[in-house]
Amino acid sequence: MGRVAEAIATLFFLVTLTFLLAHAVPDGPAYAILGLKISPERLNALNTQFGLDAPLWRQYATWLWHLLHGNLGFSYLQTRPVAAVIGAYAGRTVVLYTVATALAAVAAIGFGWLHGVFYRSWPGRVCSGIELFLYAMPGFFIATVLGMVFGSWLHVLPACGMADLHQAAPGLADRMAHMVLPASSMALFVTPWLARIFAQGVHEEFSRDYVRTARARGVGFGSILLRHVTPNAIRPMVTMLGLSLPAIFSGNVVVESVFDYPGIGWLLWRSAVAHDYPVLVGIVLVLGVATMLGNLAADLVNAWLDPRVTYAE
Amino acid sequence: MLNKLATGAAPLVLLFLFCLLGPAIWPTDPAALNVGAPLAAPSLSYPLGTDALGRDELARLIHGGRETLSVAVPATLLAFTLGTGYGLIAGFASGILARLLMRLLDALLALPSLVVLLCGAALLPLNRVTVGGLIGVTAWFALARVVRTEIMSLRERDFAQAARQLGAGPLHMARRHLLPNIARLLTVNATFLLGDSVLALSALSFLGLGVPPPAASWGSMLQSGIGLMDLGAWWLILPPGFLIAGSLFAAASAGRMFLSEASNQQTKVFWFFSSEKNSLPSS
């Protein structure tokens, strides 16, 4: 319970900070809407219309009051409520996120097995080298190279958008094809990191007594790996997956902007470029909640994987 | 030992030499247009080809590197000062202040770094100073945490207790006793911070929110290369990308070298996921 209260306090702090920063520049929003070359009359008219001439504390109070009623504000750019804008984009990101996380988890487990089992011999070292290489590569470069190779050179996968615009009604197959490059890029950002954590776990678990005992009882290698070692080694990885949600989101912004995939990351990018402050503040709020929920989910999964783990304080 | 030092720092030294001495070795004007040869493939006269306006890509890369470093190095210094200062204060503080400082730091560490950078870039008028400042102000959180942890353990040690008994004030303690003890650790982190700053600047420039044109950093060059991807101009995409990745690698390599100097423990694992900084790279 204490943790939830703390998380909510943190979130409140963040959102307040973002709001204040966005409104700290007087006339900032008005310039953002109408451009820098506007007459003072129009500037004043707009400020009055949007209530931007009120003192900052009153703007904040009004905004907070509306927030408590589920109103996130109004997008300058798209001229519709922020909640509707975010709602329209969020679903696509959730889908992308889910596919990418599933891909990353599967790849990390496969790679981690190889790395963990051969930790000190050459296959392990090769794995380690690949992990380090991918880890050091900037995400936007990985995404760009994937797009260049598979989209532009080989022409095997679409590298732009979320559906083929030439078709009247793009089918599921088309949407899945458009998902391949963004999802695998996102997965590639996290896989080396997760695989490494998992591999370390596998390596450590293999030197434990219970593994020796199981071996002495004649349990086969596959069974030890799958039934004994993996469930124990996977827990740190799940925790990290939860903790790294903010970092994964940074990757998401990059991927969505490289592949023009219209999700939350793309929206954040376009809103930043176009100075659409209400949407920016709204996204920070939504992300904060998502991160909290993500951490909670990781805790729950961990408690389910290991009954000894409790989070009561 | 000197050998190890040299190999660890070599990539970083090479990178700086490339940017600093580049114009002397390859004195082509990066802004000179050659409309006769747009998108020329790499050849003897253009070792890395030309861009859509016929500008020499190698010269542009050299100057892009200078641009990148001229923002990233001051940003690193700023982040280093802020992180060390905050870590010192948080390590020294006690009671409610210490708790508050720690909570704030946790909150800041929980933010997706690219989101913070994008929000900041949306709010600021963009030029070298603001972009460098923004990167510096958002890059120090992990360092502050490392410094705080170290200070908290150091201040309980006998020599620190003794100095305090002798009447040493906090400033004297910090300058004469605590900071010298974490000097190596600070060097390591300063090197990593340089990598972080280059990455942050490249990501911002890549998204079109870095220093505006005519300045061109590696990130914005990579971005403009993407637009020409379908024309097969790989020489506008791979070189800037590999230079960004190379500088991250150079910073990591130098940092790891300092780190293995700092402690003889198993350091390989440490720099890869220093547990103090258990987050992914920002993008």
XYZ file of C-alpha atoms in Angstrom:
596
model
C 0.000 0.000 0.000
C 2.854 2.336 0.908
C 4.425 1.687 -2.452
C 1.275 2.629 -4.315
C 0.939 5.870 -2.340
C 4.550 6.691 -3.070
C 4.123 5.972 -6.749
C 1.063 8.210 -6.894
C 2.944 11.029 -5.123
C 5.794 10.673 -7.624
C 3.396 10.715 -10.517
C 1.676 13.824 -9.150
C 5.024 15.552 -8.852
C 5.981 14.677 -12.416
C 2.758 15.823 -13.943
C 2.851 19.087 -12.012
C 6.389 19.692 -13.184
C 5.526 19.021 -16.811
C 2.474 21.254 -16.660
C 4.369 24.116 -15.058
C 7.223 23.837 -17.551
C 4.825 23.833 -20.465
C 3.075 26.938 -19.177
C 6.115 28.710 -17.787
C 6.699 30.589 -21.032
C 3.990 33.257 -21.230
C 2.254 33.172 -24.597
C 4.116 29.961 -25.355
C 0.992 27.974 -26.259
C -0.411 30.858 -28.293
C 2.758 31.056 -30.345
C 2.652 27.311 -30.729
C -0.848 27.457 -32.189
C -0.611 30.502 -34.411
C 3.101 30.663 -35.167
C 5.626 33.281 -34.172
C 4.416 36.035 -36.498
C 1.040 36.907 -35.033
C -0.376 40.282 -34.176
C -0.725 41.226 -30.488
C -4.520 41.425 -30.870
C -4.830 37.856 -32.049
C -2.389 36.758 -29.361
C -4.525 38.362 -26.670
C -7.741 37.027 -28.144
C -6.386 33.502 -28.161
C -5.010 33.790 -24.644
C -8.423 34.926 -23.424
C -10.193 32.207 -25.348
C -8.048 29.439 -23.834
C -7.775 31.031 -20.402
C -4.028 31.432 -20.829
C -4.109 34.991 -19.448
C -5.108 33.743 -16.000
C -2.395 33.461 -13.308
C -0.374 30.258 -13.516
C -1.713 28.835 -10.250
C -5.275 29.301 -11.457
C -4.526 27.588 -14.766
C -2.990 24.745 -12.831
C -5.952 24.515 -10.458
C -8.391 24.478 -13.364
C -6.387 21.837 -15.169
C -6.131 19.676 -12.036
C -9.849 20.019 -11.386
C -10.620 18.863 -14.900
C -8.066 16.087 -14.609
C -9.890 14.742 -11.560
C -13.012 14.620 -13.719
C -11.218 12.656 -16.378
C -10.634 15.583 -18.725
C -7.050 15.763 -19.962
C -7.448 18.943 -21.959
C -7.693 19.863 -25.617
C -5.111 19.269 -28.335
C -4.072 22.399 -30.224
C -2.877 20.455 -33.197
C -5.676 17.966 -33.698
C -8.467 20.158 -32.282
C -10.040 17.408 -30.264
C -9.818 16.287 -26.626
C -6.415 14.964 -25.534
C -8.023 11.820 -24.148
C -9.500 11.056 -27.572
C -6.177 11.703 -29.285
C -4.217 9.503 -26.893
C -6.928 6.857 -27.005
C -6.694 6.720 -30.791
C -2.931 6.149 -30.757
C -2.446 4.167 -27.553
C -4.059 0.951 -28.755
C -1.559 0.613 -31.614
C 1.355 1.067 -29.258
C -0.044 -1.487 -26.826
C -0.244 -4.021 -29.665
C 3.298 -3.190 -30.813
C 4.555 -3.322 -27.245
C 2.987 -6.701 -26.578
C 4.339 -8.281 -29.737
C 7.805 -6.768 -29.151
C 7.945 -7.844 -25.511
C 6.862 -11.372 -26.386
C 9.501 -11.519 -29.131
C 12.159 -10.136 -26.799
C 11.284 -12.583 -24.023
C 11.404 -15.593 -26.351
C 14.655 -14.447 -27.965
C 16.229 -13.614 -24.613
C 15.368 -17.030 -23.196
C 16.729 -18.852 -26.235
C 19.860 -16.756 -26.361
C 20.254 -16.822 -22.593
C 20.121 -20.628 -22.545
C 22.911 -20.844 -25.061
C 24.946 -18.206 -23.285
C 24.260 -19.528 -19.791
C 24.934 -23.180 -20.505
C 28.213 -22.436 -22.302
C 29.056 -19.527 -20.033
C 32.811 -20.009 -19.954
C 33.418 -21.706 -23.303
C 33.448 -20.235 -26.779
C 29.708 -20.287 -27.621
C 29.128 -18.261 -24.478
C 31.817 -15.818 -25.414
C 30.375 -15.404 -28.884
C 26.962 -14.737 -27.331
C 28.530 -12.261 -24.976
C 30.180 -10.455 -27.869
C 26.921 -10.264 -29.827
C 25.112 -8.935 -26.762
C 27.714 -6.251 -26.178
C 27.682 -5.245 -29.834
C 23.912 -4.883 -29.974
C 23.833 -3.170 -26.608
C 26.282 -0.510 -27.756
C 24.374 0.201 -30.981
C 22.052 3.189 -30.743
C 18.443 2.088 -31.175
C 17.683 4.491 -33.996
C 20.623 3.111 -35.945
C 19.515 -0.520 -35.519
C 16.019 0.406 -36.647
C 17.345 2.372 -39.616
C 19.619 -0.429 -40.778
C 16.818 -2.999 -40.476
C 14.538 -0.736 -42.478
C 17.239 -0.161 -45.071
C 18.103 -3.822 -45.523
C 14.664 -5.448 -45.409
C 12.528 -2.592 -46.623
C 14.636 -0.751 -49.134
C 17.128 -3.278 -50.506
C 15.428 -6.633 -50.281
C 11.863 -5.294 -50.533
C 10.598 -8.161 -48.407
C 8.957 -6.176 -45.611
C 7.151 -2.843 -45.475
C 9.188 -0.270 -43.528
C 6.623 2.491 -43.240
C 3.232 2.926 -41.603
C 0.927 0.309 -40.128
C -0.997 -0.748 -43.231
C -0.789 -0.540 -46.997
C -2.533 2.681 -47.974
C -3.144 1.496 -51.524
C -5.577 -1.125 -50.328
C -9.117 -0.127 -49.506
C -9.360 -2.428 -46.514
C -5.962 -3.727 -45.362
C -6.325 -7.209 -43.938
C -4.784 -8.766 -40.892
C -1.877 -10.212 -42.879
C -0.949 -6.777 -44.167
C -1.038 -5.298 -40.680
C 1.100 -8.115 -39.347
C 3.625 -7.582 -42.120
C 3.861 -3.916 -41.172
C 4.407 -4.943 -37.576
C 7.436 -7.159 -38.225
C 10.142 -4.510 -38.577
C 9.034 -2.161 -35.753
C 8.409 -5.024 -33.348
C 11.669 -6.800 -34.065
C 13.652 -3.556 -33.783
C 12.097 -2.867 -30.405
C 12.787 -6.422 -29.341
C 16.396 -6.098 -30.491
C 16.977 -3.138 -28.177
C 16.109 -5.111 -25.058
C 17.014 -8.666 -25.975
C 20.794 -8.415 -25.378
C 20.240 -6.906 -21.984
C 17.588 -9.405 -20.893
C 19.507 -12.332 -22.356
C 22.556 -11.356 -20.351
C 20.680 -11.194 -17.090
C 19.010 -14.511 -17.833
C 22.301 -16.123 -18.849
C 23.939 -15.063 -15.610
C 21.013 -16.587 -13.727
C 21.291 -19.846 -15.666
C 25.018 -19.985 -15.060
C 24.642 -19.399 -11.329
C 21.780 -21.851 -10.905
C 23.784 -24.597 -12.611
C 26.376 -24.441 -9.855
C 23.800 -24.872 -7.095
C 23.530 -27.976 -4.942
C 20.051 -28.903 -6.072
C 21.261 -29.209 -9.639
C 24.061 -31.537 -8.538
C 21.564 -33.588 -6.560
C 19.203 -33.763 -9.508
C 22.054 -34.887 -11.713
C 23.039 -37.531 -9.183
C 19.476 -38.806 -9.191
C 19.844 -39.279 -12.922
C 17.655 -36.408 -14.128
C 18.449 -35.585 -17.743
C 20.041 -32.333 -18.834
C 16.956 -31.044 -20.642
C 14.771 -31.678 -17.667
C 17.191 -29.900 -15.304
C 17.379 -26.926 -17.609
C 13.654 -26.651 -18.220
C 12.166 -27.659 -14.893
C 14.778 -26.642 -12.351
C 17.114 -23.975 -13.646
C 14.895 -21.874 -15.905
C 12.098 -21.094 -13.424
C 14.697 -19.846 -10.942
C 16.793 -17.936 -13.443
C 13.863 -16.237 -15.081
C 12.761 -14.158 -12.103
C 15.427 -11.429 -12.262
C 14.642 -11.092 -15.950
C 10.944 -10.549 -15.255
C 11.762 -7.921 -12.642
C 14.047 -6.159 -15.083
C 11.426 -6.328 -17.810
C 9.072 -4.488 -15.468
C 11.667 -1.974 -14.356
C 12.820 -1.272 -17.868
C 9.412 -0.173 -19.151
C 10.488 3.494 -19.274
C 13.606 2.564 -21.214
C 11.596 0.388 -23.577
C 9.339 3.354 -24.166
C 12.300 5.471 -25.216
C 13.031 2.775 -27.768
C 9.409 2.825 -28.779
C 9.561 6.547 -29.606
C 12.533 5.887 -31.857
C 11.015 2.873 -33.587
C 7.681 4.530 -34.222
C 9.328 7.598 -35.678
C 11.713 5.604 -37.894
C 8.953 3.381 -39.267
C 6.216 6.047 -39.146
C 4.098 3.765 -37.007
C 1.345 5.997 -35.623
C 1.435 5.070 -31.954
C 2.025 6.973 -28.716
C 5.745 7.390 -29.356
C 5.063 8.864 -32.768
C 2.411 11.119 -31.232
C 4.853 12.284 -28.571
C 7.436 13.069 -31.224
C 5.027 14.970 -33.465
C 3.563 16.829 -30.471
C 7.040 17.854 -29.357
C 7.930 19.098 -32.832
C 4.609 20.957 -33.133
C 4.590 22.278 -29.520
C 1.275 20.617 -28.725
C 1.683 20.982 -24.956
C -1.632 19.496 -23.721
C -0.881 16.262 -25.552
C 2.699 16.211 -24.193
C 1.469 16.597 -20.618
C -1.214 13.989 -21.227
C 1.310 11.475 -22.572
C 3.613 11.988 -19.578
C 0.652 11.278 -17.309
C -0.408 8.168 -19.206
C 3.180 6.898 -19.310
C 3.549 7.407 -15.575
C 0.450 5.324 -14.918
C 1.605 2.684 -17.390
C 5.004 2.447 -15.693
C 3.372 2.025 -12.296
C 1.113 -0.700 -13.620
C 4.043 -2.351 -15.358
C 6.055 -2.556 -12.163
C 3.030 -3.890 -10.338
C 2.522 -6.527 -13.034
C 6.177 -7.586 -12.798
C 5.797 -7.961 -9.017
C 2.674 -10.062 -9.448
C 4.304 -12.310 -12.037
C 7.282 -12.738 -9.731
C 5.070 -13.618 -6.788
C 3.388 -16.191 -8.997
C 6.715 -17.616 -10.180
C 8.106 -17.806 -6.656
C 5.584 -18.225 -3.838
C 8.212 -17.150 -1.291
C 8.166 -13.615 -2.645
C 5.772 -11.355 -0.792
C 5.470 -7.621 -1.077
C 3.708 -6.946 2.223
C 5.518 -4.342 4.264
C 49.599 -1.512 -17.252
C 50.441 1.360 -19.538
C 49.609 -0.964 -22.363
C 46.143 -1.599 -21.031
C 45.610 2.086 -20.494
C 46.554 2.796 -24.080
C 44.289 0.150 -25.612
C 41.315 1.197 -23.500
C 41.605 4.887 -24.278
C 42.724 4.513 -27.890
C 39.265 4.579 -29.504
C 38.317 7.747 -27.648
C 41.607 9.431 -28.552
C 41.122 8.440 -32.195
C 37.626 9.877 -32.169
C 38.804 13.206 -30.820
C 41.696 13.272 -33.297
C 39.284 12.588 -36.156
C 37.194 15.592 -35.159
C 40.010 17.946 -34.170
C 42.588 17.227 -36.858
C 40.118 16.174 -39.540
C 39.847 19.567 -41.266
C 43.650 19.788 -41.476
C 43.923 16.390 -43.141
C 40.833 16.614 -45.333
C 40.412 20.347 -45.923
C 37.360 20.137 -48.205
C 34.654 22.666 -47.347
C 31.667 20.708 -45.940
C 29.256 23.345 -47.247
C 30.632 23.525 -50.785
C 27.928 22.465 -53.208
C 28.700 20.469 -56.292
C 25.453 20.340 -58.214
C 27.188 18.304 -60.884
C 27.629 15.333 -58.561
C 24.630 14.843 -56.281
C 24.499 11.495 -54.461
C 27.816 10.398 -55.944
C 28.923 6.997 -54.691
C 32.218 6.798 -52.794
C 35.177 7.342 -55.118
C 38.709 8.698 -54.970
C 37.646 12.328 -55.087
C 34.768 11.730 -52.642
C 35.943 8.972 -50.246
C 32.470 8.717 -48.686
C 30.399 10.001 -51.561
C 28.258 13.121 -51.641
C 24.831 13.996 -50.294
C 21.796 15.168 -52.254
C 23.323 18.627 -52.724
C 26.685 17.292 -53.811
C 28.413 18.151 -50.539
C 31.381 16.015 -49.583
C 30.198 13.460 -47.023
C 33.579 12.903 -45.356
C 34.047 16.624 -44.725
C 30.493 16.799 -43.416
C 31.157 13.895 -41.071
C 34.273 15.594 -39.702
C 32.411 18.818 -39.086
C 29.379 16.910 -37.800
C 31.698 15.301 -35.273
C 32.969 18.691 -34.159
C 29.364 19.837 -33.876
C 28.452 16.743 -31.862
C 31.393 17.094 -29.482
C 30.957 20.836 -29.085
C 27.530 20.144 -27.594
C 28.195 16.806 -25.905
C 31.386 17.755 -24.044
C 29.936 20.811 -22.235
C 26.777 18.778 -21.554
C 28.954 16.055 -19.994
C 30.709 18.601 -17.776
C 27.379 20.037 -16.664
C 25.899 16.611 -15.918
C 29.079 15.624 -14.109
C 28.958 18.702 -11.866
C 25.256 18.320 -11.126
C 25.482 14.597 -10.450
C 28.513 14.854 -8.204
C 27.040 17.819 -6.321
C 23.652 16.209 -5.826
C 25.231 12.918 -4.815
C 27.465 14.656 -2.281
C 24.588 16.575 -0.720
C 22.293 13.540 -0.691
C 25.083 11.435 0.812
C 25.760 13.985 3.508
C 22.162 14.801 4.351
C 20.309 12.957 7.031
C 16.735 12.578 8.183
C 13.855 13.911 6.174
C 16.045 15.840 3.717
C 17.940 12.684 2.792
C 14.690 10.811 2.221
C 13.285 13.622 0.146
C 16.394 13.900 -2.017
C 16.361 10.165 -2.588
C 12.675 10.079 -3.526
C 13.215 12.879 -5.997
C 16.131 11.024 -7.536
C 14.099 7.830 -7.824
C 11.331 9.767 -9.528
C 13.778 11.282 -11.991
C 15.392 7.909 -12.698
C 12.002 6.398 -13.463
C 11.408 8.768 -16.372
C 11.927 7.545 -19.916
C 14.938 9.669 -20.810
C 13.905 10.285 -24.390
C 10.486 11.522 -23.259
C 12.131 14.055 -20.957
C 14.469 15.168 -23.722
C 11.632 15.529 -26.225
C 9.438 17.469 -23.785
C 12.372 19.737 -22.946
C 13.247 20.276 -26.584
C 9.631 21.167 -27.320
C 9.668 23.868 -24.627
C 13.020 25.480 -25.405
C 14.245 27.675 -28.243
C 16.783 25.337 -29.813
C 20.432 26.333 -30.131
C 23.769 24.881 -29.026
C 23.509 26.282 -25.503
C 19.958 25.144 -24.785
C 20.401 21.695 -26.313
C 23.662 21.156 -24.402
C 22.030 22.458 -21.228
C 19.009 20.215 -21.686
C 21.188 17.129 -22.155
C 23.346 18.071 -19.163
C 20.351 18.685 -16.934
C 18.787 15.325 -17.786
C 21.880 13.085 -17.811
C 23.132 13.214 -14.226
C 20.587 11.114 -12.298
C 22.434 7.808 -12.404
C 25.747 9.437 -11.446
C 24.133 11.168 -8.457
C 22.963 7.803 -7.214
C 26.387 6.217 -7.543
C 28.068 9.131 -5.756
C 25.488 9.124 -2.976
C 25.975 5.425 -2.293
C 29.757 5.819 -2.174
C 29.644 8.868 0.086
C 27.264 7.148 2.479
C 29.634 4.242 2.918
C 32.758 6.424 3.037
C 31.482 8.779 5.691
C 31.080 5.908 8.140
C 34.673 4.782 7.732
C 37.174 5.350 10.511
C 39.225 8.030 8.779
C 36.136 10.047 7.995
C 34.786 9.686 11.513
C 38.186 10.734 12.880
C 38.320 13.783 10.614
C 34.870 14.770 11.744
C 35.830 14.355 15.400
C 38.718 16.698 14.723
C 36.202 19.312 13.675
C 36.303 19.066 9.871
C 33.352 20.834 8.272
C 31.348 19.340 5.388
C 33.215 21.330 2.739
C 36.595 20.312 4.049
C 35.420 16.717 4.373
C 34.176 16.674 0.802
C 37.264 18.273 -0.692
C 40.040 16.626 1.264
C 38.634 13.261 2.295
C 35.635 12.116 0.301
C 36.102 13.328 -3.267
C 39.743 12.144 -3.531
C 38.534 8.713 -2.501
C 36.005 8.500 -5.273
C 38.142 10.236 -7.899
C 38.577 7.052 -9.930
C 34.894 6.271 -9.796
C 34.135 9.807 -10.925
C 36.532 9.478 -13.849
C 34.834 6.281 -14.933
C 31.425 7.865 -14.776
C 32.517 11.026 -16.549
C 33.620 8.837 -19.451
C 30.322 6.981 -19.509
C 28.510 10.311 -19.331
C 30.258 11.434 -22.500
C 28.823 8.401 -24.258
C 25.373 9.122 -22.826
C 25.563 12.738 -23.982
C 26.583 11.819 -27.511
C 23.734 9.315 -27.631
C 21.209 11.821 -26.272
C 22.296 14.505 -28.716
C 22.247 12.068 -31.625
C 18.774 10.842 -30.713
C 17.465 14.399 -30.415
C 19.068 15.469 -33.680
C 17.811 12.299 -35.321
C 14.278 13.276 -34.304
C 14.796 16.773 -35.673
C 14.920 18.439 -32.244
C 18.650 19.020 -31.948
C 20.630 22.091 -32.935
C 18.804 23.438 -36.021
C 20.445 23.700 -39.476
C 22.867 24.732 -40.882
C 24.573 22.951 -37.986
C 24.638 19.231 -38.776
C 25.501 16.635 -36.159
C 25.828 12.921 -36.862
C 22.270 12.344 -35.694
C 20.755 14.801 -38.137
C 22.979 13.511 -40.941
C 21.679 10.005 -40.285
C 18.136 11.357 -40.371
C 18.648 13.083 -43.707
C 20.229 9.899 -45.044
C 17.069 7.946 -44.279
C 15.051 10.124 -46.614
C 17.313 9.003 -49.461
C 17.292 5.358 -48.450
C 15.282 4.254 -51.444
C 17.879 5.768 -53.766
C 20.370 3.291 -52.353
C 22.607 5.952 -50.772
C 23.976 3.706 -48.061
C 27.011 6.008 -47.652
C 24.730 8.627 -46.108
C 23.379 6.177 -43.517
C 26.080 3.766 -42.414
C 29.023 6.162 -41.764
C 27.205 8.571 -39.404
C 25.518 5.636 -37.681
C 28.767 3.799 -37.147
C 30.428 6.982 -35.905
C 27.707 7.432 -33.267
C 27.940 3.772 -32.276
C 31.727 4.046 -32.368
C 31.763 6.967 -29.955
C 29.527 5.058 -27.542
C 31.902 2.135 -27.821
C 34.918 4.423 -27.348
C 33.434 5.963 -24.211
C 32.550 2.541 -22.818
C 35.998 1.183 -23.609
C 37.786 4.089 -21.921
C 35.434 3.887 -18.954
C 36.052 0.188 -18.593
C 39.784 0.821 -18.672
C 39.506 3.355 -15.852
C 37.254 0.990 -13.979
C 39.666 -1.919 -14.110
C 42.255 0.516 -12.809
C 39.905 1.461 -9.995
C 39.274 -2.047 -8.757
C 40.562 -5.474 -9.542
C 37.187 -7.081 -9.182
C 35.346 -8.621 -12.042
C 34.759 -5.397 -13.826
C 33.452 -6.599 -17.140
C 30.045 -7.263 -15.732
C 30.039 -4.012 -13.817
C 30.231 -1.612 -16.672
C 27.752 -3.565 -18.669
C 25.088 -3.382 -16.028
C 26.424 -1.337 -13.250
C 23.747 -2.217 -10.738
C 23.560 1.414 -9.760
C 22.354 2.243 -13.181
C 20.079 -0.640 -13.829
C 18.337 0.853 -16.756
C 18.671 0.347 -20.442
C 20.459 2.755 -22.705
C 18.159 5.593 -23.483
C 17.365 4.714 -27.029
